[in-house]
PDB file of C-alpha atoms and ligand atoms in Angstrom:
ATOM      1  CA  MET A   1     -23.663  69.638 -54.370  1.00 74.00           C
ATOM      2  CA  GLU A   2     -25.693  67.961 -51.690  1.00 79.00           C
ATOM      3  CA  ASN A   3     -24.124  65.089 -49.763  1.00 90.00           C
ATOM      4  CA  VAL A   4     -20.633  65.807 -51.196  1.00 94.00           C
ATOM      5  CA  TYR A   5     -17.823  66.876 -48.853  1.00 96.00           C
ATOM      6  CA  ILE A   6     -14.710  68.365 -50.450  1.00 96.00           C
ATOM      7  CA  PHE A   7     -11.769  68.777 -48.103  1.00 96.00           C
ATOM      8  CA  ASP A   8     -10.219  72.205 -48.486  1.00 93.00           C
ATOM      9  CA  HIS A   9      -7.900  71.918 -45.477  1.00 95.00           C
ATOM     10  CA  PRO A  10      -4.469  73.294 -46.485  1.00 97.00           C
ATOM     11  CA  LEU A  11      -2.588  70.221 -45.219  1.00 97.00           C
ATOM     12  CA  ILE A  12      -4.780  67.918 -47.293  1.00 97.00           C
ATOM     13  CA  GLN A  13      -4.480  70.137 -50.386  1.00 97.00           C
ATOM     14  CA  HIS A  14      -0.684  70.210 -50.000  1.00 98.00           C
ATOM     15  CA  LYS A  15      -0.450  66.433 -49.703  1.00 98.00           C
ATOM     16  CA  VAL A  16      -2.769  65.889 -52.682  1.00 98.00           C
ATOM     17  CA  SER A  17      -0.439  68.057 -54.791  1.00 98.00           C
ATOM     18  CA  LEU A  18       2.477  65.806 -53.799  1.00 98.00           C
ATOM     19  CA  LEU A  19       0.384  62.745 -54.707  1.00 98.00           C
ATOM     20  CA  ARG A  20      -0.305  64.139 -58.171  1.00 98.00           C
ATOM     21  CA  ASP A  21       3.414  64.715 -58.861  1.00 98.00           C
ATOM     22  CA  LYS A  22       4.660  61.981 -61.191  1.00 97.00           C
ATOM     23  CA  ASN A  23       8.076  62.109 -59.476  1.00 97.00           C
ATOM     24  CA  THR A  24       6.658  61.041 -56.095  1.00 97.00           C
ATOM     25  CA  SER A  25       8.002  57.563 -55.250  1.00 96.00           C
ATOM     26  CA  ALA A  26       5.770  54.588 -54.369  1.00 96.00           C
ATOM     27  CA  LYS A  27       6.996  54.783 -50.754  1.00 97.00           C
ATOM     28  CA  GLU A  28       6.082  58.476 -50.452  1.00 98.00           C
ATOM     29  CA  PHE A  29       2.818  57.870 -52.306  1.00 98.00           C
ATOM     30  CA  ARG A  30       1.770  55.165 -49.811  1.00 98.00           C
ATOM     31  CA  GLU A  31       2.660  57.381 -46.857  1.00 98.00           C
ATOM     32  CA  LEU A  32       0.743  60.327 -48.277  1.00 98.00           C
ATOM     33  CA  VAL A  33      -2.357  58.216 -49.008  1.00 98.00           C
ATOM     34  CA  ALA A  34      -2.326  56.943 -45.405  1.00 98.00           C
ATOM     35  CA  GLU A  35      -1.842  60.445 -43.967  1.00 97.00           C
ATOM     36  CA  ILE A  36      -4.600  62.018 -46.056  1.00 98.00           C
ATOM     37  CA  SER A  37      -6.958  59.154 -45.186  1.00 98.00           C
ATOM     38  CA  THR A  38      -6.420  59.745 -41.463  1.00 97.00           C
ATOM     39  CA  MET A  39      -7.123  63.465 -41.842  1.00 97.00           C
ATOM     40  CA  MET A  40     -10.263  62.802 -43.889  1.00 97.00           C
ATOM     41  CA  GLY A  41     -11.291  60.277 -41.255  1.00 96.00           C
ATOM     42  CA  TYR A  42     -11.927  63.075 -38.741  1.00 94.00           C
ATOM     43  CA  GLU A  43     -14.740  64.462 -40.911  1.00 93.00           C
ATOM     44  CA  VAL A  44     -16.011  61.072 -42.036  1.00 95.00           C
ATOM     45  CA  THR A  45     -16.522  60.061 -38.383  1.00 94.00           C
ATOM     46  CA  ARG A  46     -18.035  63.395 -37.309  1.00 93.00           C
ATOM     47  CA  ASP A  47     -21.547  61.959 -36.832  1.00 91.00           C
ATOM     48  CA  ILE A  48     -20.537  58.945 -34.719  1.00 91.00           C
ATOM     49  CA  PRO A  49     -22.989  58.984 -31.773  1.00 91.00           C
ATOM     50  CA  LEU A  50     -21.768  59.785 -28.277  1.00 94.00           C
ATOM     51  CA  LYS A  51     -23.161  58.822 -24.878  1.00 95.00           C
ATOM     52  CA  GLU A  52     -22.771  60.575 -21.546  1.00 97.00           C
ATOM     53  CA  VAL A  53     -20.666  58.952 -18.830  1.00 97.00           C
ATOM     54  CA  GLU A  54     -19.459  59.989 -15.392  1.00 98.00           C
ATOM     55  CA  ILE A  55     -15.709  59.940 -14.846  1.00 97.00           C
ATOM     56  CA  GLU A  56     -13.736  60.728 -11.717  1.00 98.00           C
ATOM     57  CA  THR A  57     -10.883  63.167 -12.365  1.00 98.00           C
ATOM     58  CA  PRO A  58      -8.189  63.831  -9.690  1.00 98.00           C
ATOM     59  CA  ILE A  59     -10.272  66.887  -8.703  1.00 98.00           C
ATOM     60  CA  GLY A  60     -13.866  65.704  -8.846  1.00 98.00           C
ATOM     61  CA  MET A  61     -16.619  64.084 -10.899  1.00 98.00           C
ATOM     62  CA  ALA A  62     -17.090  65.013 -14.570  1.00 98.00           C
ATOM     63  CA  ARG A  63     -20.105  64.275 -16.753  1.00 98.00           C
ATOM     64  CA  THR A  64     -18.499  63.754 -20.140  1.00 98.00           C
ATOM     65  CA  LYS A  65     -18.920  61.895 -23.403  1.00 96.00           C
ATOM     66  CA  VAL A  66     -17.540  58.740 -25.034  1.00 93.00           C
ATOM     67  CA  ILE A  67     -18.321  56.995 -28.310  1.00 90.00           C
ATOM     68  CA  ALA A  68     -21.598  55.096 -27.941  1.00 89.00           C
ATOM     69  CA  GLY A  69     -20.233  51.945 -29.542  1.00 78.00           C
ATOM     70  CA  LYS A  70     -21.541  52.453 -33.070  1.00 74.00           C
ATOM     71  CA  LYS A  71     -20.211  49.667 -35.239  1.00 90.00           C
ATOM     72  CA  LEU A  72     -18.343  50.502 -38.428  1.00 95.00           C
ATOM     73  CA  ALA A  73     -17.154  48.480 -41.390  1.00 97.00           C
ATOM     74  CA  ILE A  74     -14.296  49.854 -43.472  1.00 98.00           C
ATOM     75  CA  ILE A  75     -14.501  48.411 -46.975  1.00 98.00           C
ATOM     76  CA  PRO A  76     -11.632  49.067 -49.400  1.00 98.00           C
ATOM     77  CA  ILE A  77     -12.110  48.371 -53.104  1.00 98.00           C
ATOM     78  CA  LEU A  78      -9.139  46.254 -54.224  1.00 96.00           C
ATOM     79  CA  ARG A  79      -6.481  47.079 -55.023  1.00 94.00           C
ATOM     80  CA  ALA A  80      -6.022  50.769 -54.540  1.00 97.00           C
ATOM     81  CA  GLY A  81      -8.470  51.148 -51.629  1.00 98.00           C
ATOM     82  CA  LEU A  82      -6.081  49.065 -49.516  1.00 98.00           C
ATOM     83  CA  GLY A  83      -3.765  52.073 -49.314  1.00 98.00           C
ATOM     84  CA  MET A  84      -6.392  53.994 -47.325  1.00 98.00           C
ATOM     85  CA  VAL A  85      -7.231  51.312 -44.733  1.00 98.00           C
ATOM     86  CA  GLU A  86      -4.374  51.922 -42.307  1.00 96.00           C
ATOM     87  CA  GLY A  87      -5.123  55.649 -42.195  1.00 96.00           C
ATOM     88  CA  LEU A  88      -8.725  55.012 -41.118  1.00 96.00           C
ATOM     89  CA  LEU A  89      -7.854  52.183 -38.713  1.00 96.00           C
ATOM     90  CA  ASN A  90      -5.471  54.570 -36.925  1.00 94.00           C
ATOM     91  CA  LEU A  91      -8.557  56.548 -35.912  1.00 93.00           C
ATOM     92  CA  ILE A  92     -11.046  53.723 -35.443  1.00 92.00           C
ATOM     93  CA  PRO A  93      -9.065  50.604 -34.474  1.00 92.00           C
ATOM     94  CA  MET A  94     -12.230  48.703 -33.498  1.00 90.00           C
ATOM     95  CA  ALA A  95     -13.707  48.887 -37.017  1.00 95.00           C
ATOM     96  CA  ARG A  96     -14.003  45.635 -38.987  1.00 97.00           C
ATOM     97  CA  VAL A  97     -12.556  45.479 -42.495  1.00 98.00           C
ATOM     98  CA  GLY A  98     -14.339  43.954 -45.521  1.00 98.00           C
ATOM     99  CA  HIS A  99     -12.890  43.693 -49.033  1.00 98.00           C
ATOM    100  CA  ILE A 100     -14.465  44.083 -52.458  1.00 97.00           C
ATOM    101  CA  GLY A 101     -12.366  43.100 -55.477  1.00 96.00           C
ATOM    102  CA  LEU A 102     -13.216  44.966 -58.694  1.00 91.00           C
ATOM    103  CA  TYR A 103     -11.254  45.781 -61.806  1.00 88.00           C
ATOM    104  CA  ARG A 104     -12.310  47.867 -64.760  1.00 83.00           C
ATOM    105  CA  ASP A 105     -12.638  46.066 -68.052  1.00 86.00           C
ATOM    106  CA  HIS A 106     -10.287  48.002 -70.341  1.00 82.00           C
ATOM    107  CA  GLU A 107     -12.721  47.910 -73.274  1.00 86.00           C
ATOM    108  CA  THR A 108     -16.058  48.704 -71.612  1.00 88.00           C
ATOM    109  CA  LEU A 109     -14.629  50.551 -68.567  1.00 83.00           C
ATOM    110  CA  GLU A 110     -17.308  48.703 -66.556  1.00 85.00           C
ATOM    111  CA  PRO A 111     -16.289  47.018 -63.288  1.00 89.00           C
ATOM    112  CA  VAL A 112     -15.837  43.248 -63.017  1.00 91.00           C
ATOM    113  CA  GLU A 113     -16.268  41.830 -59.508  1.00 92.00           C
ATOM    114  CA  TYR A 114     -13.849  39.066 -58.488  1.00 93.00           C
ATOM    115  CA  TYR A 115     -13.977  39.075 -54.674  1.00 95.00           C
ATOM    116  CA  CYS A 116     -16.300  40.078 -51.860  1.00 95.00           C
ATOM    117  CA  LYS A 117     -15.705  39.270 -48.198  1.00 96.00           C
ATOM    118  CA  LEU A 118     -17.581  41.396 -45.686  1.00 97.00           C
ATOM    119  CA  PRO A 119     -17.836  41.138 -41.894  1.00 96.00           C
ATOM    120  CA  GLU A 120     -20.492  38.561 -40.898  1.00 95.00           C
ATOM    121  CA  ASP A 121     -22.491  41.172 -39.005  1.00 95.00           C
ATOM    122  CA  VAL A 122     -22.130  43.860 -41.699  1.00 96.00           C
ATOM    123  CA  VAL A 123     -25.894  44.457 -41.694  1.00 96.00           C
ATOM    124  CA  GLU A 124     -25.559  45.908 -38.159  1.00 94.00           C
ATOM    125  CA  ARG A 125     -22.767  48.255 -39.215  1.00 95.00           C
ATOM    126  CA  ASP A 126     -22.360  51.583 -40.975  1.00 96.00           C
ATOM    127  CA  ALA A 127     -20.081  51.170 -43.993  1.00 98.00           C
ATOM    128  CA  VAL A 128     -17.236  53.382 -45.193  1.00 98.00           C
ATOM    129  CA  ILE A 129     -16.078  52.418 -48.690  1.00 98.00           C
ATOM    130  CA  LEU A 130     -12.520  53.404 -49.585  1.00 98.00           C
ATOM    131  CA  ASP A 131     -11.088  53.917 -53.068  1.00 98.00           C
ATOM    132  CA  PRO A 132      -8.650  56.694 -54.006  1.00 98.00           C
ATOM    133  CA  MET A 133     -10.244  57.265 -57.439  1.00 98.00           C
ATOM    134  CA  LEU A 134     -13.862  57.948 -58.444  1.00 98.00           C
ATOM    135  CA  ALA A 135     -13.554  58.130 -62.247  1.00 97.00           C
ATOM    136  CA  THR A 136     -16.539  56.938 -64.342  1.00 95.00           C
ATOM    137  CA  GLY A 137     -18.203  55.911 -61.070  1.00 96.00           C
ATOM    138  CA  GLY A 138     -18.790  52.335 -62.250  1.00 94.00           C
ATOM    139  CA  SER A 139     -16.678  50.702 -59.513  1.00 95.00           C
ATOM    140  CA  ALA A 140     -18.172  52.844 -56.759  1.00 97.00           C
ATOM    141  CA  CYS A 141     -21.758  52.124 -57.862  1.00 96.00           C
ATOM    142  CA  ASP A 142     -21.049  48.420 -58.071  1.00 95.00           C
ATOM    143  CA  ALA A 143     -19.477  48.360 -54.595  1.00 97.00           C
ATOM    144  CA  VAL A 144     -22.403  50.292 -53.081  1.00 97.00           C
ATOM    145  CA  LYS A 145     -24.920  47.966 -54.760  1.00 96.00           C
ATOM    146  CA  CYS A 146     -23.114  44.892 -53.450  1.00 95.00           C
ATOM    147  CA  ILE A 147     -23.081  46.279 -49.877  1.00 96.00           C
ATOM    148  CA  LYS A 148     -26.723  47.391 -50.036  1.00 97.00           C
ATOM    149  CA  GLU A 149     -27.684  43.876 -51.161  1.00 95.00           C
ATOM    150  CA  ARG A 150     -26.320  42.662 -47.796  1.00 94.00           C
ATOM    151  CA  GLY A 151     -28.772  44.974 -46.040  1.00 96.00           C
ATOM    152  CA  VAL A 152     -26.409  47.798 -45.037  1.00 97.00           C
ATOM    153  CA  LYS A 153     -28.315  51.082 -44.756  1.00 94.00           C
ATOM    154  CA  ASN A 154     -25.789  53.789 -43.968  1.00 96.00           C
ATOM    155  CA  ILE A 155     -22.937  54.005 -46.502  1.00 98.00           C
ATOM    156  CA  LYS A 156     -20.242  56.635 -47.125  1.00 98.00           C
ATOM    157  CA  PHE A 157     -17.824  56.683 -50.040  1.00 98.00           C
ATOM    158  CA  VAL A 158     -14.382  58.141 -49.362  1.00 98.00           C
ATOM    159  CA  CYS A 159     -11.950  58.874 -52.191  1.00 98.00           C
ATOM    160  CA  LEU A 160      -9.002  61.153 -52.826  1.00 98.00           C
ATOM    161  CA  ILE A 161      -9.720  62.422 -56.346  1.00 98.00           C
ATOM    162  CA  ALA A 162     -13.186  62.403 -57.902  1.00 98.00           C
ATOM    163  CA  SER A 163     -14.325  63.375 -61.378  1.00 97.00           C
ATOM    164  CA  ARG A 164     -17.555  65.303 -61.832  1.00 96.00           C
ATOM    165  CA  THR A 165     -18.856  62.439 -63.976  1.00 96.00           C
ATOM    166  CA  GLY A 166     -18.172  59.946 -61.181  1.00 97.00           C
ATOM    167  CA  ILE A 167     -19.859  62.068 -58.519  1.00 97.00           C
ATOM    168  CA  ASP A 168     -22.893  62.611 -60.784  1.00 96.00           C
ATOM    169  CA  ARG A 169     -23.254  58.891 -61.529  1.00 96.00           C
ATOM    170  CA  LEU A 170     -22.866  57.837 -57.895  1.00 97.00           C
ATOM    171  CA  HIS A 171     -25.409  60.474 -56.894  1.00 96.00           C
ATOM    172  CA  ARG A 172     -27.855  59.482 -59.571  1.00 96.00           C
ATOM    173  CA  GLU A 173     -27.739  55.777 -58.667  1.00 97.00           C
ATOM    174  CA  HIS A 174     -27.281  56.163 -54.886  1.00 97.00           C
ATOM    175  CA  PRO A 175     -28.342  59.638 -53.714  1.00 96.00           C
ATOM    176  CA  ASP A 176     -28.242  58.488 -50.076  1.00 97.00           C
ATOM    177  CA  VAL A 177     -24.487  57.785 -50.142  1.00 98.00           C
ATOM    178  CA  GLY A 178     -22.304  60.649 -48.890  1.00 97.00           C
ATOM    179  CA  VAL A 179     -19.221  61.300 -51.030  1.00 97.00           C
ATOM    180  CA  TYR A 180     -16.045  62.527 -49.310  1.00 98.00           C
ATOM    181  CA  CYS A 181     -13.139  63.615 -51.509  1.00 98.00           C
ATOM    182  CA  ALA A 182     -10.001  65.744 -51.372  1.00 97.00           C
ATOM    183  CA  ALA A 183     -10.273  67.110 -54.923  1.00 97.00           C
ATOM    184  CA  VAL A 184     -12.716  67.202 -57.830  1.00 97.00           C
ATOM    185  CA  ASP A 185     -11.237  67.167 -61.347  1.00 97.00           C
ATOM    186  CA  GLU A 186     -13.185  68.273 -64.395  1.00 91.00           C
ATOM    187  CA  SER A 187     -12.624  65.589 -66.996  1.00 94.00           C
ATOM    188  CA  LEU A 188     -11.856  61.999 -67.946  1.00 97.00           C
ATOM    189  CA  ASN A 189      -9.721  60.945 -70.907  1.00 96.00           C
ATOM    190  CA  GLU A 190     -10.711  58.368 -73.556  1.00 94.00           C
ATOM    191  CA  ASN A 191      -9.380  55.563 -71.294  1.00 92.00           C
ATOM    192  CA  GLY A 192     -11.512  56.682 -68.364  1.00 94.00           C
ATOM    193  CA  TYR A 193      -8.570  58.200 -66.446  1.00 97.00           C
ATOM    194  CA  ILE A 194      -9.136  61.335 -64.423  1.00 98.00           C
ATOM    195  CA  VAL A 195      -7.458  64.414 -65.965  1.00 98.00           C
ATOM    196  CA  PRO A 196      -5.162  65.698 -64.514  1.00 98.00           C
ATOM    197  CA  GLY A 197      -5.725  63.160 -61.682  1.00 98.00           C
ATOM    198  CA  LEU A 198      -2.702  61.283 -60.426  1.00 98.00           C
ATOM    199  CA  GLY A 199      -2.458  58.368 -62.872  1.00 97.00           C
ATOM    200  CA  ASP A 200      -3.209  54.772 -61.947  1.00 97.00           C
ATOM    201  CA  ALA A 201      -3.584  54.742 -58.174  1.00 97.00           C
ATOM    202  CA  GLY A 202      -2.983  50.976 -57.817  1.00 96.00           C
ATOM    203  CA  ASP A 203       0.190  51.071 -59.899  1.00 97.00           C
ATOM    204  CA  ARG A 204       1.516  54.087 -58.021  1.00 97.00           C
ATOM    205  CA  LEU A 205       0.772  52.560 -54.607  1.00 97.00           C
ATOM    206  CA  PHE A 206       2.254  49.180 -55.343  1.00 95.00           C
ATOM    207  CA  GLY A 207       4.929  50.134 -57.915  1.00 93.00           C
ATOM    208  CA  THR A 208       3.529  47.753 -60.535  1.00 93.00           C
ATOM    209  CA  LYS A 209       4.436  50.014 -63.492  1.00 86.00           C
TER     210      LYS A 209
HETATM  211  C1  PRP B 301      -9.239  51.963 -60.235  1.00 86.46           C
HETATM  212  C2  PRP B 301      -9.608  52.667 -58.955  1.00 86.46           C
HETATM  213  C3  PRP B 301     -11.090  52.432 -58.874  1.00 86.46           C
HETATM  214  C4  PRP B 301     -11.518  52.463 -60.325  1.00 86.46           C
HETATM  215  C5  PRP B 301     -12.149  53.786 -60.597  1.00 86.46           C
HETATM  216  O1  PRP B 301      -9.116  50.617 -60.048  1.00 86.46           O
HETATM  217  O2  PRP B 301      -8.897  52.223 -57.838  1.00 86.46           O
HETATM  218  O3  PRP B 301     -11.441  51.205 -58.263  1.00 86.46           O
HETATM  219  O4  PRP B 301     -10.324  52.307 -61.104  1.00 86.46           O
HETATM  220  O5  PRP B 301     -12.626  53.832 -61.882  1.00 86.46           O
HETATM  221  P1  PRP B 301     -14.181  53.938 -62.238  1.00 86.46           P
HETATM  222  O6  PRP B 301     -14.733  55.011 -61.367  1.00 86.46           O
HETATM  223  O7  PRP B 301     -14.155  54.331 -63.684  1.00 86.46           O
HETATM  224  O8  PRP B 301     -14.807  52.607 -62.021  1.00 86.46           O
HETATM  225  P2  PRP B 301      -8.681  49.612 -61.251  1.00 86.46           P
HETATM  226  O9  PRP B 301      -9.873  49.151 -61.995  1.00 86.46           O
HETATM  227  O10 PRP B 301      -7.583  50.272 -62.041  1.00 86.46           O
HETATM  228  O11 PRP B 301      -8.158  48.348 -60.470  1.00 86.46           O
HETATM  229  P3  PRP B 301      -6.866  48.156 -59.535  1.00 86.46           P
HETATM  230  O12 PRP B 301      -7.114  48.940 -58.264  1.00 86.46           O
HETATM  231  O13 PRP B 301      -6.849  46.699 -59.296  1.00 86.46           O
HETATM  232  O14 PRP B 301      -5.655  48.671 -60.262  1.00 86.46           O
HETATM  233  N1  URA B 302      -8.356  54.525 -61.905  1.00 86.46           N
HETATM  234  C1  URA B 302      -7.194  55.112 -61.557  1.00 86.46           C
HETATM  235  O1  URA B 302      -6.376  54.510 -60.853  1.00 86.46           O
HETATM  236  N2  URA B 302      -6.974  56.355 -61.998  1.00 86.46           N
HETATM  237  C2  URA B 302      -7.834  57.034 -62.737  1.00 86.46           C
HETATM  238  O2  URA B 302      -7.559  58.187 -63.115  1.00 86.46           O
HETATM  239  C3  URA B 302      -9.038  56.406 -63.099  1.00 86.46           C
HETATM  240  C4  URA B 302      -9.284  55.148 -62.665  1.00 86.46           C
END
């Protein structure tokens, strides 16, 4: 699949297995989501531009490279995307954080938007959308549309578990958006939950059920 990055690193696979386990506590779940997000962040930031600088070491002069100052916006989809923010900010502390509030209508499974606050200069930034679950793809497509409407050109979508249906829909509607995920599951159940998935990511993160 073009423009889809599936993380097969053993540490990430191990941690995703722990996330799936229904006996994992909310505390452990939060820690695992943050850890996996940091590890995924290395690949997500791989194309950040560098510039050459000259630095004096104790031995002599070195021509070397530093980040060229590319601006990023990290945009979690509320609620569950919040669990991934800290992991990414650990790597890129200068990134700005926007928030998009969406919930899925239980009947239609379509997203309902209730909040959107993005950095003022978001149009000058590359955007990284965070949400642990890409299920029907409705929430992801809505978030991407909302960010594109603000003029943002370069958008990546980072999730932990994706369904094939979700990836296909996101690709169909927004082929330019790179999808980064730690696992791809085959099916959705009649309530739009990923099978086997990990359950309701928001509830597991925040202990609401
Ligand atoms: C979950 C999840 C995604 C969405 C994915 O959020 O965090 O945002 O469902 O499903 P989709 O791909 O079918 O749109 P939910 O709607 O449960 O809201 P919550 O985070 O507030 O619990
Ligand atoms: N949202 C979740 O939290 N989990 C799923 O499996 C699907 C949507």
